[in-house]
XYZ file of C-alpha atoms in Angstrom:
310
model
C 16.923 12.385 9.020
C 16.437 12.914 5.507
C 16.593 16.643 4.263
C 15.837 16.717 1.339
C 13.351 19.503 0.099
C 9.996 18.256 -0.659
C 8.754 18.315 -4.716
C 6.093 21.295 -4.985
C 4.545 20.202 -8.354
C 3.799 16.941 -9.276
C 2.893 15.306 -12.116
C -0.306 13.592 -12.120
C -0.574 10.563 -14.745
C -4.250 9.251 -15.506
C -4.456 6.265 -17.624
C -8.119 5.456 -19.355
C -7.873 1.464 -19.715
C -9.947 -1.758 -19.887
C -10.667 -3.455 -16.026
C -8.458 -6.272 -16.676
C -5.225 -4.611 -17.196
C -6.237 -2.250 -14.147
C -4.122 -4.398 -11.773
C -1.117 -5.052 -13.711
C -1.024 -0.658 -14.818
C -1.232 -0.685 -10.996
C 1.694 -2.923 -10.389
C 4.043 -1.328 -12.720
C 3.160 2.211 -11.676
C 4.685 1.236 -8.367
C 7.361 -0.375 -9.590
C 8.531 2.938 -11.330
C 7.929 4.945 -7.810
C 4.531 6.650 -8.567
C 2.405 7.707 -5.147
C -0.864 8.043 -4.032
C -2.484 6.080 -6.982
C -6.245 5.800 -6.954
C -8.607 3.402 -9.078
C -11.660 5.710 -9.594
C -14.052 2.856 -9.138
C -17.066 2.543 -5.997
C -15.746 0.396 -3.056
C -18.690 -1.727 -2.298
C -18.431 -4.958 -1.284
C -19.194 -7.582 -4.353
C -18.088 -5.289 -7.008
C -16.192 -6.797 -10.402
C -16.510 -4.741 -13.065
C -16.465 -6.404 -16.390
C -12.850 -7.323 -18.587
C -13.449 -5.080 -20.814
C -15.459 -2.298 -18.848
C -13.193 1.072 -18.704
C -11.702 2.484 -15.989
C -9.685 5.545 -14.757
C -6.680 5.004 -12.797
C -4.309 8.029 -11.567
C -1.065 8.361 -10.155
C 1.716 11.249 -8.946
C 5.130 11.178 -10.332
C 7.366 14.161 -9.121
C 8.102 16.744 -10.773
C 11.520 15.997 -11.180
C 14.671 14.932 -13.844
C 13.267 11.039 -13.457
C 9.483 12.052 -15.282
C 10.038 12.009 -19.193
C 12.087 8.107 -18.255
C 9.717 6.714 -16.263
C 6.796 8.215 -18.204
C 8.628 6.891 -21.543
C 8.708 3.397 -19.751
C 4.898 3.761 -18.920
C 3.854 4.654 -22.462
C 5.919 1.341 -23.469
C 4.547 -0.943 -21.160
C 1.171 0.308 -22.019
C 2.163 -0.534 -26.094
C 3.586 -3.963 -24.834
C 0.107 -4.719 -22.988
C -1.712 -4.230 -26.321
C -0.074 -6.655 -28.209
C -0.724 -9.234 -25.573
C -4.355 -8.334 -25.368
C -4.930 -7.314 -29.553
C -8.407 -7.781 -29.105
C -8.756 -5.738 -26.127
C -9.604 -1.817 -26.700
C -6.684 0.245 -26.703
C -5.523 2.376 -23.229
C -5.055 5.996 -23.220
C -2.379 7.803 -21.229
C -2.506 11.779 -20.092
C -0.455 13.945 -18.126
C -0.762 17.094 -16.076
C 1.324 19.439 -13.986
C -0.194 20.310 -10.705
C 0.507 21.854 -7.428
C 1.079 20.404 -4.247
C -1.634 22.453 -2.523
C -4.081 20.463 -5.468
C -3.365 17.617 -3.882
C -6.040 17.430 -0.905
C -9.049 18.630 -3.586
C -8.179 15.793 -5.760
C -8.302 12.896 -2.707
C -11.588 14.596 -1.638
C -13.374 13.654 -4.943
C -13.406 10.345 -4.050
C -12.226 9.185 -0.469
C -15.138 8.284 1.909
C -15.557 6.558 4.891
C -15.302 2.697 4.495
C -15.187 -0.640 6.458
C -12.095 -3.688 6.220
C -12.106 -6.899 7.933
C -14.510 -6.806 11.357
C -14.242 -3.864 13.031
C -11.573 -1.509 10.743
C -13.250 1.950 9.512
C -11.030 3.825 7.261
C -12.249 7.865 6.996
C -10.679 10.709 5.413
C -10.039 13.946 8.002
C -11.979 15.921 6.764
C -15.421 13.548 6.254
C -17.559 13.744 9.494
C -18.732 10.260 10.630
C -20.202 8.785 13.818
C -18.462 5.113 14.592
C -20.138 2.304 15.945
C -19.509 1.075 19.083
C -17.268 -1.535 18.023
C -15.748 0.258 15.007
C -12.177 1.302 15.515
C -11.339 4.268 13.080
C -8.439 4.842 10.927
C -8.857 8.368 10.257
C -6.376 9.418 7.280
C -5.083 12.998 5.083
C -3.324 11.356 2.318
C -1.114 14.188 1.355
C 0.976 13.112 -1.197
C 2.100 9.833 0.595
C 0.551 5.953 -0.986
C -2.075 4.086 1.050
C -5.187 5.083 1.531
C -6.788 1.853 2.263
C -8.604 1.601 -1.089
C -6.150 -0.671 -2.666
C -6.349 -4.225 -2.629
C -3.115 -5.115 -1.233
C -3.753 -2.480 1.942
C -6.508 -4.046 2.574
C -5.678 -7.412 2.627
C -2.359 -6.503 4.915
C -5.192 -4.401 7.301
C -7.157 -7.649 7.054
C -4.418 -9.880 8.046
C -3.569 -7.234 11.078
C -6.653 -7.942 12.389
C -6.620 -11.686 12.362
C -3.173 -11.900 13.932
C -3.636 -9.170 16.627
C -7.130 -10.531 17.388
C -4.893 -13.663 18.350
C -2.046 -12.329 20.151
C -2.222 -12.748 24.208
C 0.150 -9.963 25.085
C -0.488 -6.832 22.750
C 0.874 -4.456 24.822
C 4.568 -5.645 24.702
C 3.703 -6.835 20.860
C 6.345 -5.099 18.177
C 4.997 -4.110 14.803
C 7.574 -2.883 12.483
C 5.829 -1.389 9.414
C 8.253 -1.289 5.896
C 7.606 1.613 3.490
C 5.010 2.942 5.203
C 3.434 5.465 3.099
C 0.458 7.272 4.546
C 0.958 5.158 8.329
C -2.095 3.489 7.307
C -1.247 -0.040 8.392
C 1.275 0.871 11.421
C -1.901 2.972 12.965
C -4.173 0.061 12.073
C -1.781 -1.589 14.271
C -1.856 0.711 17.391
C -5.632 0.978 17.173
C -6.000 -3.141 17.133
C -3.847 -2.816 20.226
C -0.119 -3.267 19.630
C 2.187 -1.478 22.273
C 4.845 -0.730 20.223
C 4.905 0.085 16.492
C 7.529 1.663 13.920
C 6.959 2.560 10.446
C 9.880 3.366 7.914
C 9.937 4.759 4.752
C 12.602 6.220 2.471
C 10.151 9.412 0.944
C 10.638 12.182 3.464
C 6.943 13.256 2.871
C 5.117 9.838 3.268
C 7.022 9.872 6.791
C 6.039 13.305 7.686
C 2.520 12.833 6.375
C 2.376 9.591 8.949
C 3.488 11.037 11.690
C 0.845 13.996 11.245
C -2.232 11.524 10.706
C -0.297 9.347 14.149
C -1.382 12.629 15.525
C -4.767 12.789 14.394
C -5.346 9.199 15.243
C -4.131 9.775 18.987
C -1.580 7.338 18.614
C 1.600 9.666 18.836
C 3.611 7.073 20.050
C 4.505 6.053 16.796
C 8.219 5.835 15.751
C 7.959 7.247 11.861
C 11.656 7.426 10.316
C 13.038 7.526 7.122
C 16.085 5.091 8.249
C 17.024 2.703 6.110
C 15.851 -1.272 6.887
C 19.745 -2.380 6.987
C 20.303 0.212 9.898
C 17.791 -1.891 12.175
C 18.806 -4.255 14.887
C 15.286 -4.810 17.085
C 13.496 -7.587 17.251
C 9.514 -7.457 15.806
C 6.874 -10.089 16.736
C 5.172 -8.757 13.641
C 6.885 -6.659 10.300
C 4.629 -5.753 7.374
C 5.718 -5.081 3.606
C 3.376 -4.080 1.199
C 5.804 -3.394 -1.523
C 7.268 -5.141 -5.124
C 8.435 -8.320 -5.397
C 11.822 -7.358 -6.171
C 11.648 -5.046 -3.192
C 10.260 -8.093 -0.902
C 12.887 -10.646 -2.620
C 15.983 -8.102 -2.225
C 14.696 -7.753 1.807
C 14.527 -11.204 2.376
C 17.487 -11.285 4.891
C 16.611 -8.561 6.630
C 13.255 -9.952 7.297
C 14.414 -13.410 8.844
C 16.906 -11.572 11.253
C 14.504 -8.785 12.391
C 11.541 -11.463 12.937
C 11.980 -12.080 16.590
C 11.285 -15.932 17.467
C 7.656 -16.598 16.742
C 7.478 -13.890 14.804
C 5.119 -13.457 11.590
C 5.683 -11.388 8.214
C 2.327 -9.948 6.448
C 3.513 -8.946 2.744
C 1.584 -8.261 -0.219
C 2.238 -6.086 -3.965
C 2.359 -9.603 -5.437
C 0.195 -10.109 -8.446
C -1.172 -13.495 -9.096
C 0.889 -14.291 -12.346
C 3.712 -13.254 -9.632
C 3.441 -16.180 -7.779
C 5.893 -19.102 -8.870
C 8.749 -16.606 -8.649
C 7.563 -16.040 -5.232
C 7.355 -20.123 -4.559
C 10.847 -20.295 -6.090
C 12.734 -17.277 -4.695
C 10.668 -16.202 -1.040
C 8.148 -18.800 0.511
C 11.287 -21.117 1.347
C 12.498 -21.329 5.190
C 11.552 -19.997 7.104
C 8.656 -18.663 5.211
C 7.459 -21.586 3.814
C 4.991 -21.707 6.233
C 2.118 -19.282 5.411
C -1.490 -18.429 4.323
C -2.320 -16.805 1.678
C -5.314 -14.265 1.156
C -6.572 -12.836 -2.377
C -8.387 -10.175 -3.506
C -8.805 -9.781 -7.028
C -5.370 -10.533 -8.424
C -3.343 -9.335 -5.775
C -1.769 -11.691 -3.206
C -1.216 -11.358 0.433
C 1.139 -13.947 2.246
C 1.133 -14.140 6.294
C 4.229 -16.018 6.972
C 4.544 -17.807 9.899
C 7.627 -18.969 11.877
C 6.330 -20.403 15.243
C 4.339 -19.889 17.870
C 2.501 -16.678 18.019
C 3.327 -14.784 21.190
């Protein structure tokens, strides 16, 4: 396991910038390894907030020897973005040093409980909430790990859970294999819809010990969280789920078509739309070539199919 000590400041990046740039800040944010970023917007079904309306968006970078680069990078992307958009108003960046015991007051501002798909409820631990009869709760402490269900791309993979465990005829021997898994969100989505055996990886020490303490919460202990690398794998998984960068899902590309047992199905989304041709050219090709795609916003979310389901 990994051993590395855990950061215990952090650095939290808030970037003031028109709605249409929102998703592409949000994009390259992950891309240079930020965590737990949060669009401070109000998650209601319908809502598109105009071009050129403003919006907050916040991230976490470490507090480490990597900041002043990847904060340098940010500030040029942000300068590259304006001259593509002139007549668009102009994005401000600020940064702050806080501790790690900030963290939980800062998810608390905003995190409440809300529905995905049919019968997903996403809740923070701390919010007190009586389910329906048919809800099935995803009850989440973000720490300092990504995925709190508010994104776009987590809840298109939770949506695509649904659809494919809804279908499945034997969940209880089904195998869910869950790539950078962040807070556990969508390898506990997976245990709740029913699937008997689920792992979730992820290379951050903290995101995996963050999962396995909200497995806990969720009463779904069984859980294998692990921060071993992808290559290091040799089961076989009816079902494997990326969310993660297209250069991330383009390098793993082999390692997805020999851990996808036969029948198996690949959920992956982080893809932007303007992404998509180099996806065409360089991913959707056999045996993913078979797949539908689900959009929200301009994210993308491809379920891959490569036979029958089981």
């Amino acid at each position: 396991m990994n051993s590395k000590p855990l950061p215990k400041t952090w650095w939290q990046i808030e970037i003031k910038t028109p709605a249409k740039l929102v998703d592409s800040l949000a994009n390259y944010l992950a891309e240079i390894g930020a965590e737990g970023f949060y669009q401070d917007l109000p998650v209601t079904p319908g809502y598109c907030p105009a071009d050129e309306e403003y919006q907050s968006l916040t991230a976490y970078l470490p507090d480490d020897d990597t900041f002043l680069t990847k904060t340098a990078s940010l500030s040029k992307y942000i300068e590259d973005l304006e001259k593509i958009f002139p007549q668009s108003p102009a994005a401000s960046l600020s940064t702050r040093l806080i501790a790690e015991q900030d963290w939980g007051q800062e998810w608390k501002k905003f995190f409440r409980p809300f529905r995905i798909g049919q019968n997903l409820l996403v809740k923070p631990s701390w919010e007190a909430f009586e389910p329906g009869d048919k809800d099935l709760v995803i009850t989440l402490d973000p720490g300092m790990a990504f995925g709190t269900g508010h994104h776009p791309t987590t809840q298109m993979c939770l949506e695509a859970l649904e659809m494919i465990l809804g279908q499945a005829r034997d969940r209880e021997q089904f195998r869910v294999l869950d790539i950078g898994c962040g807070t556990g969100i969508l390898a506990i989505g997976a245990a709740k819809l029913g699937a008997g055996q689920v792992i979730g990886i992820d290379i951050d020490a903290l995101a995996v010990e963050t999962a396995r303490e909200n497995a806990c919460i969720n009463n779904v202990p069984y859980i294998a969280f692990g921060d071993q690398p992808v290559a290091s794998m040799t089961s076989h998984f009816d079902l494997i789920l990326a969310n993660l960068t297209l250069s991330a899902l383009i390098e793993l590309r082999p390692r997805f078509s020999s851990l996808l047992a036969a029948g198996g199905q690949l959920v992956i989304s982080g893809i932007i739309d303007s992404q998509k041709e180099e996806m065409e050219r360089s991913f959707l090709l056999p045996p993913f070539n078979d797949y539908q795609l689900l959009t929200q916003e301009e994210w993308l979310c491809f379920i891959c199919r490569t036979g029958v389901v089981k």
